[in-house]
Amino acid sequence: MLRPILRFGDRVLHHPAQPVGEITGDVQALIDDMIQTMYAAPGIGLAAPQVGVPLRLFVVDLSVGHQSRDLIVLINPRFVERQGMQLEEEGCLSLPGFNATVARPERACVTGFDRDGREQVLEGTGLLARALQHEMDHLDGRLFVDRLRGLKRESIVRKVRRLSRAGRW
Ligand SMILES: [Zn+2]
């Protein structure tokens, strides 16, 4: 089932999410819906808070469904290591129409659990490292605009407010 994707300004997106306690049937259904919603968008990542569920869980697929082995489901993830620096354009399904250059570590190592509760260790560089860090930020109530410096962030927030007032957000 497709779930509506919340946009910047919605409360759930701006607060830290809670750890997943048990991987229940509801959590499995949420994961299925998130994968479907990510592919339909289309996007390369989606975190549970983006569909209004304040749980620490996200999905990432750099191939957007074209390579099944690229699908990552990560529950209660945490960083093990981050290294280096990259500067690339970044966007977000919760901020459609906006992107900006965001500084991120070049390499990231994350651990967490897959949907069967097995522990996973994921290591990524470049775009994968960026996607993992972007989704980890969502779990902490942070969007990519929150990583921008004053003026750039202000300009995006102002445009969102204008769209919002016009009923187009
Ligand atoms: Zn995002």
Coordinates of N, CA and C and ligand atoms in Angstrom, one line a residue:
M1 N 0.8 -1.2 0.0 CA 0.0 0.0 0.0 C 0.9 1.3 0.0
L2 N 0.5 2.2 -0.9 CA 1.3 3.4 -0.9 C 0.9 4.3 0.3
R3 N 1.9 4.9 0.9 CA 1.5 5.8 2.0 C 1.9 7.2 1.6
P4 N 1.1 8.2 2.1 CA 1.5 9.6 1.7 C 2.8 10.0 2.4
I5 N 3.6 10.7 1.6 CA 4.9 11.2 2.1 C 4.8 12.6 2.7
L6 N 5.1 12.7 4.0 CA 5.0 14.0 4.7 C 6.0 14.9 4.1
R7 N 5.7 16.2 4.2 CA 6.6 17.2 3.7 C 7.2 18.1 4.8
F8 N 8.3 18.7 4.5 CA 8.9 19.6 5.5 C 7.9 20.5 6.2
G9 N 8.0 20.6 7.5 CA 7.0 21.4 8.2 C 6.1 20.5 9.1
D10 N 6.0 19.2 8.6 CA 5.1 18.3 9.4 C 5.9 17.8 10.7
R11 N 5.2 17.9 11.8 CA 5.8 17.7 13.1 C 6.7 16.4 13.2
V12 N 6.2 15.3 12.7 CA 6.9 14.0 12.8 C 8.3 14.1 12.2
L13 N 8.4 14.9 11.1 CA 9.7 14.9 10.4 C 10.8 15.7 11.3
H14 N 10.4 16.4 12.2 CA 11.3 17.3 12.9 C 11.6 16.9 14.4
H15 N 11.2 15.6 14.7 CA 11.5 15.1 16.0 C 12.2 13.7 15.9
P16 N 13.1 13.4 16.9 CA 13.8 12.1 16.8 C 12.7 11.0 16.9
A17 N 13.0 9.9 16.2 CA 12.1 8.7 16.2 C 12.6 7.8 17.3
Q18 N 11.7 6.8 17.6 CA 11.9 5.9 18.7 C 12.4 4.5 18.2
P19 N 13.2 3.8 18.9 CA 13.7 2.5 18.5 C 12.5 1.6 18.2
V20 N 12.7 0.7 17.3 CA 11.7 -0.4 17.0 C 11.9 -1.4 18.1
G21 N 10.8 -1.8 18.8 CA 10.9 -2.8 19.9 C 11.0 -4.2 19.4
E22 N 9.9 -4.6 18.7 CA 9.8 -5.9 18.2 C 9.4 -5.8 16.7
I23 N 9.9 -6.7 15.9 CA 9.5 -6.7 14.5 C 8.2 -7.4 14.3
T24 N 7.1 -6.7 14.5 CA 5.8 -7.3 14.5 C 5.3 -7.3 13.0
G25 N 4.1 -7.9 12.9 CA 3.4 -7.9 11.6 C 3.2 -6.5 11.1
D26 N 2.9 -5.6 12.0 CA 2.7 -4.2 11.6 C 3.9 -3.5 11.1
V27 N 5.1 -3.9 11.7 CA 6.4 -3.4 11.2 C 6.7 -3.9 9.9
Q28 N 6.4 -5.2 9.7 CA 6.6 -5.8 8.3 C 5.8 -5.2 7.3
A29 N 4.5 -4.9 7.6 CA 3.6 -4.2 6.7 C 4.1 -2.8 6.4
L30 N 4.6 -2.1 7.4 CA 5.2 -0.8 7.2 C 6.4 -0.8 6.3
I31 N 7.2 -1.8 6.5 CA 8.4 -2.0 5.6 C 8.0 -2.2 4.1
D32 N 7.0 -3.1 3.9 CA 6.5 -3.3 2.5 C 6.0 -2.0 1.9
D33 N 5.2 -1.3 2.7 CA 4.6 -0.1 2.2 C 5.7 1.0 1.9
M34 N 6.7 1.0 2.8 CA 7.8 2.0 2.6 C 8.5 1.7 1.3
I35 N 8.8 0.4 1.0 CA 9.5 0.0 -0.2 C 8.7 0.4 -1.4
Q36 N 7.4 0.1 -1.4 CA 6.5 0.4 -2.5 C 6.4 1.9 -2.7
T37 N 6.3 2.6 -1.6 CA 6.2 4.1 -1.7 C 7.4 4.7 -2.2
M38 N 8.6 4.2 -1.8 CA 9.9 4.7 -2.3 C 10.0 4.5 -3.8
Y39 N 9.6 3.3 -4.3 CA 9.8 3.0 -5.7 C 8.8 3.8 -6.5
A40 N 7.6 4.0 -6.0 CA 6.6 4.8 -6.7 C 6.9 6.3 -6.8
A41 N 7.7 6.8 -5.8 CA 7.9 8.2 -5.8 C 8.5 8.8 -7.1
P42 N 9.6 8.3 -7.7 CA 10.5 7.4 -7.2 C 11.6 8.0 -6.4
G43 N 12.2 7.3 -5.5 CA 13.3 7.8 -4.7 C 14.3 6.7 -4.4
I44 N 15.4 7.1 -3.8 CA 16.5 6.1 -3.5 C 16.5 5.8 -2.0
G45 N 15.6 6.4 -1.2 CA 15.6 6.2 0.2 C 14.3 6.7 0.8
L46 N 13.9 6.1 1.9 CA 12.7 6.6 2.6 C 12.8 6.1 4.1
A47 N 12.6 7.1 5.0 CA 12.7 6.7 6.4 C 11.2 6.7 7.0
A48 N 11.0 5.9 8.0 CA 9.6 5.8 8.5 C 9.0 7.1 8.9
P49 N 9.7 8.0 9.6 CA 9.1 9.3 9.9 C 8.5 10.0 8.7
Q50 N 9.0 9.8 7.5 CA 8.5 10.4 6.3 C 7.1 9.9 5.9
V51 N 6.7 8.8 6.4 CA 5.4 8.3 6.2 C 4.6 8.4 7.5
G52 N 5.1 9.3 8.4 CA 4.3 9.6 9.6 C 4.5 8.6 10.8
V53 N 5.5 7.7 10.7 CA 5.7 6.7 11.7 C 7.0 7.0 12.4
P54 N 6.9 7.4 13.7 CA 8.2 7.8 14.4 C 9.0 6.7 14.9
L55 N 9.4 5.8 14.0 CA 10.3 4.6 14.4 C 11.6 4.7 13.6
R56 N 12.6 4.1 14.3 CA 14.0 4.1 13.7 C 14.2 3.0 12.7
L57 N 13.8 3.3 11.5 CA 13.8 2.3 10.4 C 13.8 3.0 9.1
F58 N 14.6 2.6 8.1 CA 14.6 3.2 6.8 C 14.9 2.1 5.7
V59 N 14.5 2.5 4.5 CA 14.8 1.7 3.3 C 15.6 2.5 2.3
V60 N 16.6 1.9 1.7 CA 17.4 2.5 0.7 C 17.6 1.6 -0.5
D61 N 17.5 2.1 -1.7 CA 17.8 1.3 -2.9 C 18.3 2.2 -4.0
L62 N 19.6 2.2 -4.2 CA 20.2 3.1 -5.2 C 19.7 2.7 -6.6
S63 N 19.3 1.5 -6.8 CA 18.8 1.1 -8.2 C 17.3 1.4 -8.4
V64 N 16.7 1.9 -7.4 CA 15.2 2.2 -7.4 C 14.4 1.0 -7.9
G65 N 14.8 -0.2 -7.4 CA 14.0 -1.4 -7.7 C 14.5 -2.2 -8.9
H66 N 15.5 -1.8 -9.5 CA 16.0 -2.5 -10.7 C 16.9 -3.6 -10.3
Q67 N 17.6 -3.6 -9.2 CA 18.5 -4.7 -8.7 C 18.0 -5.1 -7.3
S68 N 17.4 -6.3 -7.2 CA 16.8 -6.7 -5.9 C 17.9 -6.7 -4.8
R69 N 19.2 -7.0 -5.2 CA 20.2 -7.1 -4.2 C 20.6 -5.7 -3.6
D70 N 20.2 -4.7 -4.3 CA 20.5 -3.3 -3.8 C 19.6 -2.8 -2.7
L71 N 18.5 -3.6 -2.5 CA 17.5 -3.1 -1.5 C 18.1 -3.3 -0.1
I72 N 18.1 -2.2 0.7 CA 18.5 -2.2 2.1 C 17.4 -1.9 3.0
V73 N 17.1 -2.7 4.0 CA 16.1 -2.4 5.0 C 16.9 -2.4 6.3
L74 N 16.9 -1.3 7.0 CA 17.7 -1.2 8.2 C 16.9 -0.7 9.4
I75 N 16.9 -1.5 10.5 CA 16.1 -1.2 11.7 C 17.1 -0.9 12.8
N76 N 16.7 0.1 13.6 CA 17.5 0.6 14.7 C 19.0 0.8 14.3
P77 N 19.3 1.5 13.2 CA 20.7 1.6 12.8 C 21.5 2.5 13.7
R78 N 22.8 2.3 13.7 CA 23.7 3.3 14.3 C 25.0 3.3 13.6
F79 N 25.7 4.5 13.7 CA 26.9 4.6 13.0 C 28.1 3.9 13.7
V80 N 28.9 3.3 13.0 CA 30.1 2.7 13.5 C 31.3 3.6 13.2
E81 N 31.2 4.2 12.0 CA 32.4 4.9 11.6 C 32.0 5.9 10.4
R82 N 32.6 7.1 10.4 CA 32.4 8.0 9.3 C 33.8 8.6 9.0
Q83 N 34.0 8.8 7.7 CA 35.4 9.3 7.3 C 35.3 10.1 6.1
G84 N 36.2 11.1 6.0 CA 36.4 11.9 4.8 C 35.3 12.9 4.6
M85 N 35.2 13.5 3.4 CA 34.2 14.5 3.1 C 33.9 14.5 1.7
Q86 N 32.6 14.6 1.3 CA 32.1 14.8 0.0 C 31.1 15.9 -0.1
L87 N 31.1 16.6 -1.2 CA 30.2 17.7 -1.5 C 29.3 17.4 -2.7
E88 N 28.1 17.1 -2.5 CA 27.2 16.8 -3.7 C 25.8 17.3 -3.5
E89 N 25.1 17.4 -4.6 CA 23.7 17.9 -4.6 C 22.9 16.8 -3.9
E90 N 21.9 17.3 -3.1 CA 21.1 16.3 -2.4 C 19.6 16.8 -2.5
G91 N 18.7 15.9 -2.6 CA 17.3 16.2 -2.5 C 16.6 15.3 -1.5
C92 N 15.3 15.5 -1.4 CA 14.6 14.7 -0.4 C 13.1 14.6 -0.8
L93 N 12.5 13.4 -0.7 CA 11.1 13.3 -1.0 C 10.2 14.1 -0.2
S94 N 10.7 14.6 1.0 CA 9.9 15.4 1.8 C 10.1 16.9 1.5
L95 N 10.9 17.2 0.5 CA 11.2 18.6 0.1 C 11.2 18.6 -1.5
P96 N 10.1 18.2 -2.1 CA 10.1 18.1 -3.5 C 10.3 19.4 -4.2
G97 N 11.2 19.4 -5.2 CA 11.4 20.6 -5.9 C 12.6 21.4 -5.4
F98 N 13.2 20.9 -4.3 CA 14.4 21.6 -3.8 C 15.6 20.7 -3.7
N99 N 16.8 21.2 -4.0 CA 18.0 20.5 -3.7 C 19.1 21.5 -3.4
A100 N 20.2 21.0 -2.8 CA 21.3 21.9 -2.4 C 22.5 21.0 -2.2
T101 N 23.6 21.6 -2.3 CA 24.9 20.9 -2.1 C 25.1 20.8 -0.6
V102 N 25.3 19.5 -0.2 CA 25.4 19.2 1.2 C 26.7 18.5 1.5
A103 N 27.5 18.9 2.5 CA 28.7 18.3 2.9 C 28.4 17.1 3.7
R104 N 29.0 15.9 3.4 CA 28.8 14.7 4.1 C 30.1 13.9 4.2
P105 N 30.3 13.1 5.2 CA 31.5 12.2 5.1 C 31.4 11.3 3.9
E106 N 32.6 11.0 3.3 CA 32.7 10.3 2.1 C 32.4 8.8 2.3
R107 N 32.7 8.3 3.5 CA 32.5 6.9 3.8 C 31.7 6.8 5.1
A108 N 30.8 5.8 5.1 CA 30.0 5.6 6.4 C 29.9 4.1 6.6
C109 N 30.0 3.7 7.8 CA 29.7 2.3 8.2 C 28.6 2.3 9.3
V110 N 27.6 1.5 9.0 CA 26.4 1.6 9.8 C 26.0 0.1 10.2
T111 N 25.6 -0.1 11.4 CA 25.1 -1.4 11.8 C 23.6 -1.3 12.2
G112 N 22.9 -2.4 12.1 CA 21.5 -2.4 12.4 C 20.9 -3.8 12.2
F113 N 19.6 -3.9 12.0 CA 19.0 -5.2 11.9 C 18.2 -5.2 10.6
D114 N 18.2 -6.4 9.9 CA 17.3 -6.5 8.7 C 15.9 -6.8 9.2
R115 N 15.0 -7.1 8.2 CA 13.6 -7.3 8.6 C 13.4 -8.6 9.3
D116 N 14.4 -9.5 9.2 CA 14.3 -10.8 9.9 C 15.0 -10.8 11.3
G117 N 15.4 -9.5 11.7 CA 16.1 -9.4 13.0 C 17.5 -9.8 13.0
R118 N 18.1 -10.0 11.8 CA 19.5 -10.4 11.7 C 20.4 -9.1 11.7
E119 N 21.5 -9.2 12.5 CA 22.3 -8.0 12.5 C 23.1 -7.8 11.2
Q120 N 23.2 -6.6 10.8 CA 23.8 -6.2 9.5 C 24.9 -5.2 9.7
V121 N 25.9 -5.3 8.9 CA 26.9 -4.2 8.9 C 27.0 -3.7 7.5
L122 N 26.8 -2.4 7.3 CA 26.8 -1.9 5.9 C 27.9 -0.8 5.8
E123 N 28.6 -0.9 4.7 CA 29.6 0.1 4.5 C 29.4 0.7 3.1
G124 N 29.5 2.0 3.1 CA 29.2 2.7 1.8 C 30.2 3.8 1.6
T125 N 30.5 4.1 0.3 CA 31.2 5.3 0.0 C 30.3 6.1 -1.0
G126 N 30.7 7.3 -1.3 CA 30.0 8.1 -2.3 C 28.5 8.2 -2.1
L127 N 27.7 7.8 -3.1 CA 26.2 8.0 -3.0 C 25.6 7.1 -1.9
L128 N 26.1 5.9 -1.8 CA 25.5 5.0 -0.7 C 25.8 5.6 0.6
A129 N 27.0 6.1 0.9 CA 27.3 6.7 2.2 C 26.4 7.9 2.4
R130 N 26.2 8.7 1.3 CA 25.3 9.9 1.4 C 23.9 9.5 1.8
A131 N 23.4 8.5 1.1 CA 22.0 8.0 1.3 C 21.8 7.5 2.7
L132 N 22.8 6.7 3.2 CA 22.7 6.2 4.6 C 22.7 7.3 5.6
Q133 N 23.5 8.3 5.4 CA 23.5 9.4 6.3 C 22.3 10.3 6.2
H134 N 21.8 10.5 5.0 CA 20.5 11.2 4.9 C 19.4 10.6 5.6
E135 N 19.3 9.2 5.5 CA 18.2 8.5 6.2 C 18.4 8.5 7.7
M136 N 19.7 8.4 8.1 CA 20.0 8.4 9.6 C 19.5 9.8 10.1
D137 N 19.8 10.8 9.4 CA 19.4 12.1 9.8 C 17.8 12.2 10.0
H138 N 17.1 11.6 9.1 CA 15.6 11.6 9.3 C 15.2 11.0 10.6
L139 N 15.9 9.9 11.0 CA 15.6 9.3 12.3 C 15.9 10.2 13.5
D140 N 16.7 11.2 13.3 CA 17.0 12.1 14.4 C 16.2 13.4 14.2
G141 N 15.3 13.4 13.3 CA 14.4 14.6 13.1 C 15.1 15.7 12.3
R142 N 16.1 15.3 11.4 CA 16.8 16.3 10.7 C 16.7 16.1 9.2
L143 N 16.5 17.2 8.5 CA 16.4 17.1 7.0 C 17.7 17.7 6.4
F144 N 17.9 17.5 5.1 CA 19.1 18.0 4.5 C 19.3 19.5 4.7
V145 N 18.1 20.3 4.7 CA 18.2 21.7 4.8 C 18.8 22.1 6.2
D146 N 18.6 21.2 7.2 CA 19.2 21.5 8.5 C 20.7 21.4 8.5
R147 N 21.3 20.9 7.4 CA 22.7 20.8 7.3 C 23.3 22.0 6.5
L148 N 22.4 22.9 6.1 CA 22.9 24.0 5.3 C 23.2 25.2 6.2
R149 N 24.0 26.1 5.7 CA 24.3 27.3 6.4 C 23.2 28.3 6.3
G150 N 23.1 29.2 7.2 CA 22.0 30.2 7.4 C 21.2 30.6 6.1
L151 N 21.9 31.3 5.2 CA 21.2 32.0 4.1 C 20.5 31.0 3.2
K152 N 21.3 29.9 2.8 CA 20.8 28.9 1.9 C 19.5 28.2 2.5
R153 N 19.7 27.9 3.8 CA 18.5 27.2 4.5 C 17.3 28.2 4.6
E154 N 17.6 29.4 4.9 CA 16.5 30.4 5.0 C 15.8 30.6 3.7
S155 N 16.5 30.6 2.6 CA 15.9 30.8 1.3 C 14.9 29.6 1.0
I156 N 15.3 28.4 1.3 CA 14.4 27.2 1.0 C 13.2 27.3 2.0
V157 N 13.5 27.6 3.2 CA 12.4 27.6 4.2 C 11.4 28.7 3.8
R158 N 11.9 29.8 3.4 CA 11.0 30.9 3.0 C 10.1 30.5 1.8
K159 N 10.7 29.8 0.8 CA 10.0 29.4 -0.4 C 8.9 28.3 0.0
V160 N 9.3 27.5 1.0 CA 8.3 26.5 1.4 C 7.1 27.2 2.1
R161 N 7.4 28.2 2.9 CA 6.4 28.9 3.6 C 5.4 29.6 2.6
R162 N 6.0 30.1 1.6 CA 5.2 30.8 0.6 C 4.3 29.8 -0.1
L163 N 4.9 28.6 -0.5 CA 4.1 27.6 -1.1 C 2.9 27.1 -0.2
S164 N 3.3 27.0 1.1 CA 2.4 26.6 2.1 C 1.2 27.5 2.2
R165 N 1.5 28.8 2.2 CA 0.4 29.8 2.3 C -0.5 29.8 1.1
A166 N 0.1 29.5 0.0 CA -0.6 29.5 -1.3 C -1.4 28.1 -1.4
G167 N -1.3 27.3 -0.4 CA -1.9 26.0 -0.4 C -1.3 25.0 -1.4
R168 N 0.0 25.2 -1.8 CA 0.6 24.4 -2.8 C 1.7 23.5 -2.1
W169 N 1.6 23.2 -0.9 CA 2.7 22.4 -0.2 C 2.0 21.3 0.5
Ligands
ZN1 ZN 14.9 12.6 2.8

